[in-house]
Short mmCIF file of C-alpha atoms and ligand atoms in Angstrom, two decimals:
data_model
loop_
_atom_site.label_atom_id
_atom_site.label_comp_id
_atom_site.label_asym_id
_atom_site.label_seq_id
_atom_site.Cartn_x
_atom_site.Cartn_y
_atom_site.Cartn_z
CA UNK A 1312 -36.04 -11.24 -38.08
CA UNK A 1313 -34.54 -12.94 -34.97
CA UNK A 1314 -35.01 -16.69 -34.83
CA UNK A 1315 -34.24 -19.34 -32.24
CA UNK A 1316 -35.13 -23.04 -31.80
CA UNK A 1317 -36.72 -25.01 -29.03
CA UNK A 1318 -37.10 -28.75 -28.59
CA UNK A 1319 -39.46 -28.35 -25.64
CA UNK A 1320 -43.02 -29.60 -25.53
CA UNK A 1321 -44.92 -26.98 -27.58
CA UNK A 1322 -47.15 -25.96 -24.68
CA UNK A 1323 -44.10 -25.34 -22.53
CA UNK A 1324 -42.56 -22.88 -24.96
CA UNK A 1325 -42.55 -19.34 -23.68
CA UNK A 1326 -44.19 -17.27 -26.38
CA UNK A 1327 -47.02 -14.84 -27.08
CA UNK A 1328 -48.50 -16.86 -29.88
CA UNK A 1329 -48.12 -20.65 -30.36
CA UNK A 1330 -48.77 -21.68 -33.98
CA UNK A 1331 -49.55 -25.11 -35.45
CA UNK A 1332 -49.89 -26.22 -39.02
CA UNK A 1333 -52.58 -28.81 -39.83
CA UNK A 1334 -53.64 -30.74 -42.88
CA UNK A 1335 -57.27 -31.19 -44.01
CA UNK A 1336 -57.12 -34.64 -42.48
CA UNK A 1337 -55.76 -33.52 -39.06
CA UNK A 1338 -57.94 -34.33 -36.04
CA UNK A 1339 -55.71 -32.69 -33.44
CA UNK A 1340 -52.49 -30.81 -32.89
CA UNK A 1341 -49.21 -32.33 -31.71
CA UNK A 1342 -48.49 -32.06 -27.99
CA UNK A 1343 -52.04 -31.28 -26.95
CA UNK A 1344 -53.85 -34.22 -25.37
CA UNK A 1345 -57.57 -34.73 -25.46
CA UNK A 1346 -57.79 -34.14 -21.66
CA UNK A 1347 -56.02 -30.74 -21.90
CA UNK A 1348 -58.07 -27.72 -20.82
CA UNK A 1349 -57.56 -26.12 -24.25
CA UNK A 1350 -58.59 -29.20 -26.22
CA UNK A 1351 -62.28 -28.19 -26.83
CA UNK A 1352 -61.38 -24.67 -28.09
CA UNK A 1353 -58.67 -26.10 -30.39
CA UNK A 1354 -61.03 -28.80 -31.63
CA UNK A 1355 -63.63 -26.17 -32.54
CA UNK A 1356 -61.05 -24.01 -34.37
CA UNK A 1357 -59.82 -27.08 -36.29
CA UNK A 1358 -63.37 -27.70 -37.40
CA UNK A 1359 -63.81 -24.08 -38.50
CA UNK A 1360 -60.54 -24.12 -40.41
CA UNK A 1361 -60.84 -27.56 -41.95
CA UNK A 1362 -57.12 -27.36 -42.82
CA UNK A 1363 -57.76 -24.93 -45.71
CA UNK A 1364 -54.54 -23.92 -47.36
CA UNK A 1365 -52.82 -20.83 -45.95
CA UNK A 1366 -55.90 -19.87 -43.90
CA UNK A 1367 -55.39 -19.29 -40.18
CA UNK A 1368 -57.63 -19.16 -37.16
CA UNK A 1369 -56.78 -17.81 -33.72
CA UNK A 1370 -57.58 -19.48 -30.39
CA UNK A 1371 -57.74 -17.28 -27.35
CA UNK A 1372 -56.52 -18.56 -24.00
CA UNK A 1373 -57.16 -15.58 -21.71
CA UNK A 1374 -54.84 -15.47 -18.69
CA UNK A 1375 -53.29 -18.77 -19.73
CA UNK A 1376 -49.93 -19.73 -21.17
CA UNK A 1377 -49.52 -19.29 -24.11
CA UNK A 1378 -52.04 -16.40 -24.15
CA UNK A 1379 -52.94 -17.10 -27.77
CA UNK A 1380 -52.67 -19.84 -30.30
CA UNK A 1381 -52.96 -19.97 -34.07
CA UNK A 1382 -53.81 -22.84 -36.33
CA UNK A 1383 -52.89 -22.62 -40.00
CA UNK A 1384 -54.04 -24.92 -42.82
CA UNK A 1385 -51.59 -26.86 -45.09
CA UNK A 1386 -54.42 -28.06 -47.38
CA UNK A 1387 -54.70 -31.76 -48.20
CA UNK A 1388 -51.80 -33.82 -46.91
CA UNK A 1389 -51.33 -35.52 -50.26
CA UNK A 1390 -50.70 -32.17 -52.00
CA UNK A 1391 -47.95 -30.86 -49.75
CA UNK A 1392 -44.86 -29.90 -51.78
CA UNK A 1393 -41.54 -28.43 -50.81
CA UNK A 1394 -43.06 -24.94 -50.95
CA UNK A 1395 -46.21 -25.54 -48.88
CA UNK A 1396 -44.70 -25.11 -45.44
CA UNK A 1397 -42.71 -22.02 -46.58
CA UNK A 1398 -45.92 -20.43 -47.93
CA UNK A 1399 -48.03 -21.18 -44.86
CA UNK A 1400 -45.26 -20.04 -42.47
CA UNK A 1401 -45.21 -16.77 -44.39
CA UNK A 1402 -48.99 -16.39 -43.82
CA UNK A 1403 -48.55 -17.20 -40.14
CA UNK A 1404 -45.81 -14.60 -39.63
CA UNK A 1405 -47.92 -11.88 -41.26
CA UNK A 1406 -50.81 -12.82 -38.95
CA UNK A 1407 -48.51 -12.72 -35.97
CA UNK A 1408 -47.33 -9.27 -37.00
CA UNK A 1409 -50.98 -8.03 -37.37
CA UNK A 1410 -51.76 -9.32 -33.89
CA UNK A 1411 -48.85 -7.22 -32.64
CA UNK A 1412 -47.11 -9.94 -30.71
CA UNK A 1413 -43.41 -9.62 -29.78
CA UNK A 1414 -42.70 -13.34 -30.22
CA UNK A 1415 -44.37 -16.20 -31.98
CA UNK A 1416 -43.56 -19.93 -32.06
CA UNK A 1417 -44.21 -22.29 -34.97
CA UNK A 1418 -44.42 -26.02 -34.32
CA UNK A 1419 -42.75 -28.10 -37.04
CA UNK A 1420 -45.53 -30.12 -38.66
CA UNK A 1421 -45.07 -33.83 -38.78
CA UNK A 1422 -45.61 -34.49 -42.44
CA UNK A 1423 -44.63 -37.85 -43.84
CA UNK A 1424 -41.80 -37.55 -46.39
CA UNK A 1425 -40.68 -34.13 -45.13
CA UNK A 1426 -37.38 -34.06 -43.23
CA UNK A 1427 -37.65 -32.08 -39.94
CA UNK A 1428 -34.57 -30.01 -40.82
CA UNK A 1429 -36.01 -29.10 -44.22
CA UNK A 1430 -39.34 -28.18 -42.61
CA UNK A 1431 -37.65 -26.05 -39.97
CA UNK A 1432 -35.61 -24.30 -42.66
CA UNK A 1433 -38.75 -23.70 -44.76
CA UNK A 1434 -40.55 -22.20 -41.71
CA UNK A 1435 -37.60 -19.86 -41.04
CA UNK A 1436 -37.39 -18.77 -44.67
CA UNK A 1437 -41.13 -18.33 -45.06
CA UNK A 1438 -41.37 -16.07 -42.00
CA UNK A 1439 -38.25 -14.04 -42.52
CA UNK A 1440 -39.05 -13.36 -46.19
CA UNK A 1441 -42.71 -12.57 -45.61
CA UNK A 1442 -41.90 -10.06 -42.84
CA UNK A 1443 -39.59 -8.20 -45.19
CA UNK A 1444 -40.78 -4.66 -46.01
CA UNK A 1445 -38.70 -2.07 -47.86
CA UNK A 1446 -39.26 1.00 -45.75
CA UNK A 1447 -35.91 2.85 -46.12
CA UNK A 1448 -37.52 5.83 -47.84
CA UNK A 1449 -40.91 5.91 -46.07
CA UNK A 1450 -41.85 8.00 -43.12
CA UNK A 1451 -44.32 5.39 -41.95
CA UNK A 1452 -41.98 2.55 -41.10
CA UNK A 1453 -42.81 -1.13 -41.29
CA UNK A 1454 -44.50 -2.69 -38.24
CA UNK A 1455 -42.02 -4.40 -35.88
CA UNK A 1456 -40.99 -7.89 -36.88
CA UNK A 1457 -41.94 -10.39 -34.19
CA UNK A 1458 -39.19 -12.85 -33.07
CA UNK A 1459 -39.68 -16.48 -34.21
CA UNK A 1460 -39.12 -19.71 -32.24
CA UNK A 1461 -39.07 -22.89 -34.32
CA UNK A 1462 -40.36 -25.77 -32.17
CA UNK A 1463 -39.21 -29.20 -33.14
CA UNK A 1464 -38.45 -32.44 -31.37
CA UNK A 1465 -35.48 -33.23 -33.63
CA UNK A 1466 -32.27 -31.25 -33.64
CA UNK A 1467 -32.80 -28.58 -36.24
CA UNK A 1468 -30.55 -25.81 -34.90
CA UNK A 1469 -28.09 -26.09 -37.80
CA UNK A 1470 -30.87 -26.11 -40.44
CA UNK A 1471 -32.50 -23.05 -38.84
CA UNK A 1472 -29.24 -21.09 -38.59
CA UNK A 1473 -28.50 -21.86 -42.24
CA UNK A 1474 -31.97 -20.85 -43.39
CA UNK A 1475 -31.64 -17.66 -41.31
CA UNK A 1476 -28.44 -16.78 -43.12
CA UNK A 1477 -29.85 -17.62 -46.52
CA UNK A 1478 -32.95 -15.41 -45.77
CA UNK A 1479 -30.68 -12.60 -44.73
CA UNK A 1480 -28.88 -12.99 -48.07
CA UNK A 1481 -32.23 -12.72 -49.91
CA UNK A 1482 -33.28 -9.68 -47.83
CA UNK A 1483 -29.94 -8.01 -48.53
CA UNK A 1484 -30.38 -8.69 -52.31
CA UNK A 1485 -33.91 -7.21 -52.10
CA UNK A 1486 -32.69 -4.13 -50.20
CA UNK A 1487 -30.12 -3.29 -52.74
CA UNK A 1488 -32.36 -4.12 -55.73
CA UNK A 1489 -35.20 -1.91 -54.29
CA UNK A 1490 -32.90 1.12 -54.06
CA UNK A 1491 -34.06 3.91 -56.41
CA UNK A 1492 -31.82 4.59 -59.36
CA UNK A 1493 -30.91 8.14 -58.28
CA UNK A 1494 -29.60 6.71 -55.01
CA UNK A 1495 -27.77 3.73 -56.59
CA UNK A 1496 -25.66 4.60 -59.61
CA UNK A 1497 -22.79 2.13 -60.44
CA UNK A 1498 -20.39 3.86 -57.91
CA UNK A 1499 -23.08 3.67 -55.23
CA UNK A 1500 -23.65 0.03 -55.90
CA UNK A 1501 -19.88 -0.55 -55.61
CA UNK A 1502 -19.88 1.21 -52.23
CA UNK A 1503 -22.71 -1.04 -51.09
CA UNK A 1504 -20.80 -4.17 -52.26
CA UNK A 1505 -17.63 -2.95 -50.56
CA UNK A 1506 -19.45 -2.31 -47.30
CA UNK A 1507 -20.96 -5.80 -47.27
CA UNK A 1508 -17.71 -7.41 -48.29
CA UNK A 1509 -15.81 -5.70 -45.41
CA UNK A 1510 -18.39 -6.85 -42.97
CA UNK A 1511 -18.22 -10.43 -44.12
CA UNK A 1512 -14.46 -10.49 -44.73
CA UNK A 1513 -14.81 -10.95 -48.43
CA UNK A 1514 -12.10 -9.48 -50.71
CA UNK A 1515 -13.59 -6.77 -52.91
CA UNK A 1516 -11.89 -4.94 -55.79
CA UNK A 1517 -13.68 -2.26 -57.79
CA UNK A 1518 -12.40 -1.33 -61.28
CA UNK A 1519 -13.00 2.34 -62.16
CA UNK A 1520 -14.05 3.66 -65.57
CA UNK A 1521 -10.40 4.54 -66.27
CA UNK A 1522 -9.24 1.02 -65.41
CA UNK A 1523 -12.02 -0.49 -67.48
CA UNK A 1524 -11.09 1.58 -70.48
CA UNK A 1525 -7.41 0.77 -70.03
CA UNK A 1526 -8.25 -2.90 -69.52
CA UNK A 1527 -10.17 -3.33 -72.76
CA UNK A 1528 -13.67 -3.68 -71.39
CA UNK A 1529 -15.26 -2.36 -74.57
CA UNK A 1530 -18.77 -3.57 -73.87
CA UNK A 1531 -19.06 -1.98 -70.41
CA UNK A 1532 -17.46 1.23 -71.63
CA UNK A 1533 -19.71 1.52 -74.69
CA UNK A 1534 -22.93 1.11 -72.65
CA UNK A 1535 -21.68 3.35 -69.86
CA UNK A 1536 -20.73 6.21 -72.17
CA UNK A 1537 -24.13 7.89 -72.30
CA UNK A 1538 -24.38 8.47 -68.58
CA UNK A 1539 -22.85 11.02 -66.27
CA UNK A 1540 -22.55 8.21 -63.79
CA UNK A 1541 -19.53 6.22 -64.88
CA UNK A 1542 -19.42 2.37 -64.92
CA UNK A 1543 -17.79 0.07 -62.44
CA UNK A 1544 -16.76 -3.57 -62.34
CA UNK A 1545 -17.13 -5.14 -58.89
CA UNK A 1546 -15.03 -8.21 -58.18
CA UNK A 1547 -15.58 -10.11 -54.96
CA UNK A 1548 -13.58 -13.14 -53.79
CA UNK A 1549 -14.74 -15.42 -51.04
CA UNK A 1550 -12.20 -18.05 -49.97
CA UNK A 1551 -13.97 -20.91 -48.06
CA UNK A 1552 -12.26 -23.95 -49.52
CA UNK A 1553 -9.75 -25.52 -51.96
CA UNK A 1554 -9.40 -25.46 -55.71
CA UNK A 1555 -10.76 -23.32 -58.51
CA UNK A 1556 -13.66 -21.10 -57.58
CA UNK A 1557 -17.29 -21.12 -58.73
CA UNK A 1558 -17.79 -17.87 -60.66
CA UNK A 1559 -21.03 -15.90 -60.22
CA UNK A 1560 -21.67 -13.07 -62.66
CA UNK A 1561 -24.63 -10.63 -62.34
CA UNK A 1562 -25.93 -7.93 -64.61
CA UNK A 1563 -26.29 -4.66 -62.78
CA UNK A 1564 -27.72 -1.96 -65.03
CA UNK A 1565 -28.67 0.57 -62.34
CA UNK A 1566 -31.19 2.06 -64.75
CA UNK A 1567 -32.05 0.96 -68.26
CA UNK A 1568 -33.71 3.62 -70.41
CA UNK A 1569 -32.74 1.65 -73.59
CA UNK A 1570 -30.26 4.40 -74.51
CA UNK A 1571 -30.65 5.85 -78.05
CA UNK A 1572 -32.97 2.94 -78.83
CA UNK A 1573 -35.19 4.51 -76.10
CA UNK A 1574 -37.76 2.34 -74.30
CA UNK A 1575 -41.46 3.41 -74.26
CA UNK A 1576 -42.29 5.42 -71.14
CA UNK A 1577 -44.82 2.97 -69.64
CA UNK A 1578 -43.35 1.20 -66.64
CA UNK A 1579 -39.91 2.52 -67.38
CA UNK A 1580 -39.48 3.08 -63.61
CA UNK A 1581 -39.30 -0.69 -63.24
CA UNK A 1582 -35.97 -0.59 -65.01
CA UNK A 1583 -34.42 0.28 -61.64
CA UNK A 1584 -34.72 -3.47 -61.23
CA UNK A 1585 -32.30 -4.04 -64.12
CA UNK A 1586 -29.57 -4.41 -61.49
CA UNK A 1587 -31.22 -7.45 -59.92
CA UNK A 1588 -28.72 -9.96 -61.32
CA UNK A 1589 -25.88 -8.17 -59.59
CA UNK A 1590 -27.93 -7.98 -56.37
CA UNK A 1591 -28.49 -11.76 -56.47
CA UNK A 1592 -24.72 -12.24 -56.64
CA UNK A 1593 -24.34 -9.98 -53.62
CA UNK A 1594 -26.99 -11.90 -51.63
CA UNK A 1595 -25.34 -15.24 -52.42
CA UNK A 1596 -21.85 -14.08 -51.48
CA UNK A 1597 -23.10 -12.59 -48.22
CA UNK A 1598 -24.90 -15.80 -47.21
CA UNK A 1599 -22.04 -18.06 -48.35
CA UNK A 1600 -19.65 -16.11 -46.10
CA UNK A 1601 -22.13 -16.11 -43.24
CA UNK A 1602 -22.49 -19.90 -43.18
CA UNK A 1603 -18.84 -20.50 -44.13
CA UNK A 1604 -19.56 -22.55 -47.26
CA UNK A 1605 -16.44 -24.69 -47.83
CA UNK A 1606 -15.96 -23.49 -51.41
CA UNK A 1607 -14.19 -20.67 -53.24
CA UNK A 1608 -16.47 -18.22 -54.90
CA UNK A 1609 -15.76 -15.26 -57.11
CA UNK A 1610 -18.56 -12.78 -57.81
CA UNK A 1611 -18.25 -10.34 -60.69
CA UNK A 1612 -20.80 -7.55 -61.23
CA UNK A 1613 -20.53 -5.23 -64.26
CA UNK A 1614 -22.52 -2.10 -63.48
CA UNK A 1615 -23.54 0.72 -65.82
CA UNK A 1616 -26.40 3.15 -66.33
CA UNK A 1617 -27.87 2.96 -69.82
CA UNK A 1618 -28.82 6.48 -70.81
CA UNK A 1619 -29.45 8.44 -74.04
CA UNK A 1620 -27.36 11.52 -74.67
CA UNK A 1621 -24.71 13.20 -76.76
CA UNK A 1622 -22.07 10.76 -75.52
CA UNK A 1623 -24.16 7.57 -75.93
CA UNK A 1624 -23.16 4.63 -78.05
CA UNK A 1625 -25.36 4.15 -81.17
CA UNK A 1626 -26.96 1.59 -83.32
CA UNK A 1627 -24.35 0.92 -86.06
CA UNK A 1628 -21.37 1.22 -83.70
CA UNK A 1629 -18.87 -1.59 -83.59
CA UNK A 1630 -17.25 -2.19 -80.24
CA UNK A 1631 -14.35 -4.45 -79.17
CA UNK A 1632 -15.33 -6.62 -76.25
CA UNK A 1633 -12.92 -7.87 -73.58
CA UNK A 1634 -11.03 -10.75 -75.15
CA UNK A 1635 -10.97 -9.11 -78.59
CA UNK A 1636 -14.18 -10.08 -80.38
CA UNK A 1637 -15.96 -7.21 -82.17
CA UNK A 1638 -19.66 -6.68 -81.76
CA UNK A 1639 -21.96 -4.73 -84.04
CA UNK A 1640 -24.52 -2.74 -82.08
CA UNK A 1641 -28.00 -2.91 -83.64
CA UNK A 1642 -30.06 -1.89 -80.63
CA UNK A 1643 -28.65 0.01 -77.60
CA UNK A 1644 -31.43 -1.52 -75.46
CA UNK A 1645 -29.70 -4.93 -75.79
CA UNK A 1646 -27.04 -3.69 -73.37
CA UNK A 1647 -27.02 -6.46 -70.81
CA UNK A 1648 -25.32 -8.98 -73.11
CA UNK A 1649 -22.54 -6.48 -73.87
CA UNK A 1650 -21.56 -5.80 -70.23
CA UNK A 1651 -21.99 -9.47 -69.35
CA UNK A 1652 -19.81 -10.59 -72.26
CA UNK A 1653 -16.94 -8.51 -70.88
CA UNK A 1654 -17.47 -9.82 -67.41
CA UNK A 1655 -17.71 -13.50 -68.48
CA UNK A 1656 -14.52 -13.32 -70.61
CA UNK A 1657 -12.72 -11.53 -67.78
CA UNK A 1658 -13.72 -13.95 -65.03
CA UNK A 1659 -12.77 -17.01 -67.17
CA UNK A 1660 -9.35 -15.55 -68.08
CA UNK A 1661 -8.54 -14.15 -64.65
CA UNK A 1662 -9.77 -16.89 -62.33
CA UNK A 1663 -10.02 -20.16 -64.41
CA UNK A 1664 -13.22 -21.07 -62.52
CA UNK A 1665 -14.59 -24.59 -62.31
CA UNK A 1666 -17.92 -23.28 -63.61
CA UNK A 1667 -19.70 -20.00 -64.28
CA UNK A 1668 -23.31 -19.09 -63.35
CA UNK A 1669 -24.73 -15.78 -64.53
CA UNK A 1670 -27.95 -13.93 -63.49
CA UNK A 1671 -29.54 -11.26 -65.62
CA UNK A 1672 -32.85 -9.45 -66.23
CA UNK A 1673 -31.86 -9.94 -69.84
CA UNK A 1674 -34.87 -10.20 -72.14
CA UNK A 1675 -38.52 -9.19 -72.26
CA UNK A 1676 -38.78 -12.29 -74.50
CA UNK A 1677 -38.24 -14.44 -71.44
CA UNK A 1678 -41.47 -13.02 -69.95
CA UNK A 1679 -43.32 -13.70 -73.21
CA UNK A 1680 -42.11 -17.28 -73.17
CA UNK A 1681 -42.32 -18.25 -69.50
CA UNK A 1682 -44.21 -15.55 -67.67
CA UNK A 1683 -43.22 -14.30 -64.20
CA UNK A 1684 -43.03 -17.47 -62.16
CA UNK A 1685 -40.25 -19.38 -63.95
CA UNK A 1686 -36.78 -18.19 -64.90
CA UNK A 1687 -35.22 -19.08 -68.25
CA UNK A 1688 -32.17 -21.38 -68.02
CA UNK A 1689 -29.63 -21.89 -70.71
CA UNK A 1690 -26.56 -24.09 -70.17
CA UNK A 1691 -23.88 -25.94 -72.10
CA UNK A 1692 -23.53 -28.37 -69.16
CA UNK A 1693 -26.21 -31.08 -68.73
CA UNK A 1694 -24.82 -31.84 -65.30
CA UNK A 1695 -25.15 -28.24 -64.06
CA UNK A 1696 -28.59 -27.95 -65.61
CA UNK A 1697 -29.85 -31.10 -63.94
CA UNK A 1698 -28.48 -30.08 -60.56
CA UNK A 1699 -29.97 -26.58 -60.71
CA UNK A 1700 -33.32 -28.11 -61.66
CA UNK A 1701 -33.13 -30.19 -58.51
CA UNK A 1702 -32.42 -27.07 -56.44
CA UNK A 1703 -35.37 -25.38 -58.21
CA UNK A 1704 -37.59 -28.19 -56.91
CA UNK A 1705 -36.23 -27.82 -53.35
CA UNK A 1706 -36.42 -24.00 -53.21
CA UNK A 1707 -39.53 -23.35 -55.37
CA UNK A 1708 -37.41 -20.89 -57.39
CA UNK A 1709 -38.47 -22.42 -60.64
CA UNK A 1710 -36.44 -22.57 -63.82
CA UNK A 1711 -37.12 -24.00 -67.28
CA UNK A 1712 -34.30 -25.00 -69.65
CA UNK A 1713 -34.22 -23.54 -73.15
CA UNK A 1714 -32.07 -25.07 -75.85
CA UNK A 1715 -28.80 -23.58 -77.20
CA UNK A 1716 -26.91 -25.53 -79.86
CA UNK A 1717 -24.74 -24.54 -82.80
CA UNK A 1718 -27.75 -23.86 -84.99
CA UNK A 1719 -28.74 -20.97 -82.74
CA UNK A 1720 -25.25 -19.46 -82.77
CA UNK A 1721 -25.96 -18.39 -86.40
CA UNK A 1722 -28.57 -15.90 -85.07
CA UNK A 1723 -25.91 -13.52 -83.74
CA UNK A 1724 -23.55 -13.57 -86.82
CA UNK A 1725 -22.85 -10.12 -88.19
CA UNK A 1726 -21.85 -9.14 -91.69
CA UNK A 1727 -19.54 -6.38 -90.51
CA UNK A 1728 -18.25 -7.61 -87.16
CA UNK A 1729 -17.68 -10.96 -85.38
CA UNK A 1730 -21.10 -10.89 -83.72
CA UNK A 1731 -24.11 -8.60 -83.36
CA UNK A 1732 -26.08 -7.70 -80.30
CA UNK A 1733 -29.47 -8.68 -81.78
CA UNK A 1734 -30.86 -12.02 -82.84
CA UNK A 1735 -33.01 -12.67 -85.90
CA UNK A 1736 -36.19 -10.66 -85.70
CA UNK A 1737 -38.47 -11.79 -82.93
CA UNK A 1738 -37.27 -15.37 -82.95
CA UNK A 1739 -36.15 -16.89 -79.68
CA UNK A 1740 -34.97 -13.63 -78.11
CA UNK A 1741 -33.96 -15.22 -74.85
CA UNK A 1742 -31.79 -17.81 -76.61
CA UNK A 1743 -30.26 -15.21 -78.99
CA UNK A 1744 -29.14 -13.22 -75.94
CA UNK A 1745 -27.73 -16.37 -74.33
CA UNK A 1746 -25.90 -17.15 -77.63
CA UNK A 1747 -24.21 -13.85 -77.27
CA UNK A 1748 -23.08 -14.68 -73.72
CA UNK A 1749 -21.90 -18.12 -74.74
CA UNK A 1750 -19.68 -16.62 -77.42
CA UNK A 1751 -17.76 -14.81 -74.64
CA UNK A 1752 -16.80 -18.04 -72.85
CA UNK A 1753 -14.09 -20.37 -74.21
CA UNK A 1754 -14.51 -23.72 -72.43
CA UNK A 1755 -15.76 -23.37 -68.86
CA UNK A 1756 -19.09 -25.10 -68.00
CA UNK A 1757 -21.65 -22.29 -67.91
CA UNK A 1758 -25.23 -21.78 -66.84
CA UNK A 1759 -27.29 -18.67 -67.52
CA UNK A 1760 -30.40 -17.60 -65.69
CA UNK A 1761 -32.69 -15.03 -67.33
CA UNK A 1762 -34.54 -13.53 -64.38
CA UNK A 1763 -36.45 -10.81 -66.32
CA UNK A 1764 -39.83 -12.22 -65.15
CA UNK A 1765 -38.94 -13.38 -61.68
CA UNK A 1766 -36.66 -10.67 -60.20
CA UNK A 1767 -39.44 -8.48 -58.93
CA UNK A 1768 -43.20 -8.77 -58.41
CA UNK A 1769 -45.10 -7.99 -61.61
CA UNK A 1770 -48.82 -8.24 -62.45
CA UNK A 1771 -48.31 -11.78 -63.82
CA UNK A 1772 -46.40 -12.93 -60.75
CA UNK A 1773 -48.09 -15.51 -58.51
CA UNK A 1774 -48.60 -13.87 -55.14
CA UNK A 1775 -47.05 -15.62 -52.16
CA UNK A 1776 -46.71 -14.29 -48.61
CA UNK A 1777 -42.94 -14.62 -48.72
CA UNK A 1778 -42.68 -12.52 -51.86
CA UNK A 1779 -43.95 -9.00 -50.87
CA UNK A 1780 -44.09 -6.27 -53.49
CA UNK A 1781 -40.77 -5.16 -55.07
CA UNK A 1782 -37.61 -7.16 -55.67
CA UNK A 1783 -37.87 -10.87 -54.88
CA UNK A 1784 -34.18 -11.78 -54.52
CA UNK A 1785 -34.80 -14.60 -56.98
CA UNK A 1786 -31.79 -16.90 -57.43
CA UNK A 1787 -30.23 -16.45 -54.00
CA UNK A 1788 -31.99 -19.43 -52.40
CA UNK A 1789 -31.76 -21.42 -55.62
CA UNK A 1790 -28.05 -21.14 -56.11
CA UNK A 1791 -27.12 -21.35 -52.40
CA UNK A 1792 -28.97 -24.75 -52.45
CA UNK A 1793 -26.90 -25.75 -55.51
CA UNK A 1794 -23.66 -24.59 -53.93
CA UNK A 1795 -24.50 -26.40 -50.72
CA UNK A 1796 -24.79 -29.66 -52.68
CA UNK A 1797 -21.58 -29.29 -54.67
CA UNK A 1798 -19.51 -28.23 -51.65
CA UNK A 1799 -17.42 -30.99 -50.16
CA UNK A 1800 -18.59 -32.84 -47.06
CA UNK A 1801 -22.17 -31.76 -47.27
N1 BES B 1356 -33.51 -5.06 -69.19
C1 BES B 1356 -34.12 -5.36 -70.42
C2 BES B 1356 -34.97 -6.60 -70.37
C3 BES B 1356 -36.22 -6.55 -69.56
C4 BES B 1356 -37.36 -5.91 -70.07
C5 BES B 1356 -36.29 -7.16 -68.34
C6 BES B 1356 -38.51 -5.89 -69.29
C7 BES B 1356 -37.47 -7.12 -67.59
C8 BES B 1356 -38.53 -6.47 -68.08
C9 BES B 1356 -33.10 -5.57 -71.50
O1 BES B 1356 -31.97 -4.76 -71.37
C10 BES B 1356 -33.72 -5.20 -72.76
O2 BES B 1356 -34.06 -4.12 -72.97
N2 BES B 1356 -33.84 -6.17 -73.65
C11 BES B 1356 -34.45 -5.97 -74.92
C12 BES B 1356 -33.66 -6.77 -75.95
C13 BES B 1356 -34.08 -6.48 -77.36
C14 BES B 1356 -33.67 -5.07 -77.76
C15 BES B 1356 -33.35 -7.43 -78.25
C16 BES B 1356 -35.87 -6.48 -74.86
O3 BES B 1356 -36.11 -7.48 -74.19
O4 BES B 1356 -36.71 -5.86 -75.44
MN1 MN B 1357 -32.18 -2.87 -72.27
ZN1 ZN B 1358 -31.45 -4.11 -69.50
#
């Protein structure tokens, strides 16, 4: 989606569709005086709409300029949250697309307590993300995306440019996550990462199966063994500032059958989304480079296909993880923690990062506990957890912290190896998986996001215009907000 900004009087903006947001209490729209020729028509539409949340009503202005207007409801002014404007902007953009206009303009609402820059950014995100449609493999292509003009009296050009880059990062993450598993094996994912990195001048190194085997990545190699598509480790380095990098690690199982511990067939197709953690890392790196975040970031993506076959790893196997710990395999479907453990140990040893954040569609238990609107968060750093919670509020990418203390570490003790890849029965499955990850890290502050419920739209997902069907890109906006706040001079 193309976006620009205008600080002109709304009625002077050249556009095909001029859009306003109003609350239930609104008696008029900004920039349109009572004596204006359009005032009676707008007043009538306001009355019809009564500010109802995410509803829209069009006002025709035949032969005039603009030729059409749209009024959209924000609901009661007292209930407006950080997500209201994003949600309503998404609804507006879909309506603009249905009307077939080439350009639409959205006037920043004047809502007390909402910073104009934030509002302009939310409008940009809401529209860009709602207009996203994964049509790469369809003959009937998506309808054209209209161009957006954000209209605001204040200077919001920087905020809009940033929100545009963030949205492009989310859209990129979705594009890769939505790729079918036959078209995106680990080597294919690595090619996609390399292409993006070249374009954004990010350094990218890809370790081959031979290098992983040689390098002692026993978790990645074990899980990857059952597939004809060999594993990869993607390492991306963005240099935007001084000092140790922030490390981002993302699970990218390009397809998860469960392996020898085969999953039931129902909805197995959705396990193409088991690469979403890695895609989130790609989206963040892309946007960070685009806006020139003054930080160093390293992104590490272990990628495998988890398949059953004569070469597969088995329940009962003991594998040696990167860094030397041994792990007893009790279920080959608990593969994410094995490949992530290698990647976490590697990134800590190789880059001495200031902190590590990982993203993974790790446990079905997370969906049982939290559903599909909130990601599970586990961290050994109260500071990181508090800061990410603040970003969750700002971005409406919600997270809920689960505990992880020494008592839980007992759940992954093995009788025959250092640790095991299962917890204790059905108890706290999300925390048991996180305990396995924690055991791979020595002393770097770490925060884990289990995005099993939030990475793609599922029946229990709350529907929002800016989250169309398929992958959501969850975590890209959340962690870019966090990184923006820990970067110097911002
Ligand atoms: N990728 C799955 C988790 C998952 C399942 C995410 C459904 C989203 C929707 C993961 O690899 C897995 O299979 N986890 C197992 C762990 C269990 C064997 C301890 C699970 O959750 O059942
Ligand atoms: Mn699995
Ligand atoms: Zn998995």
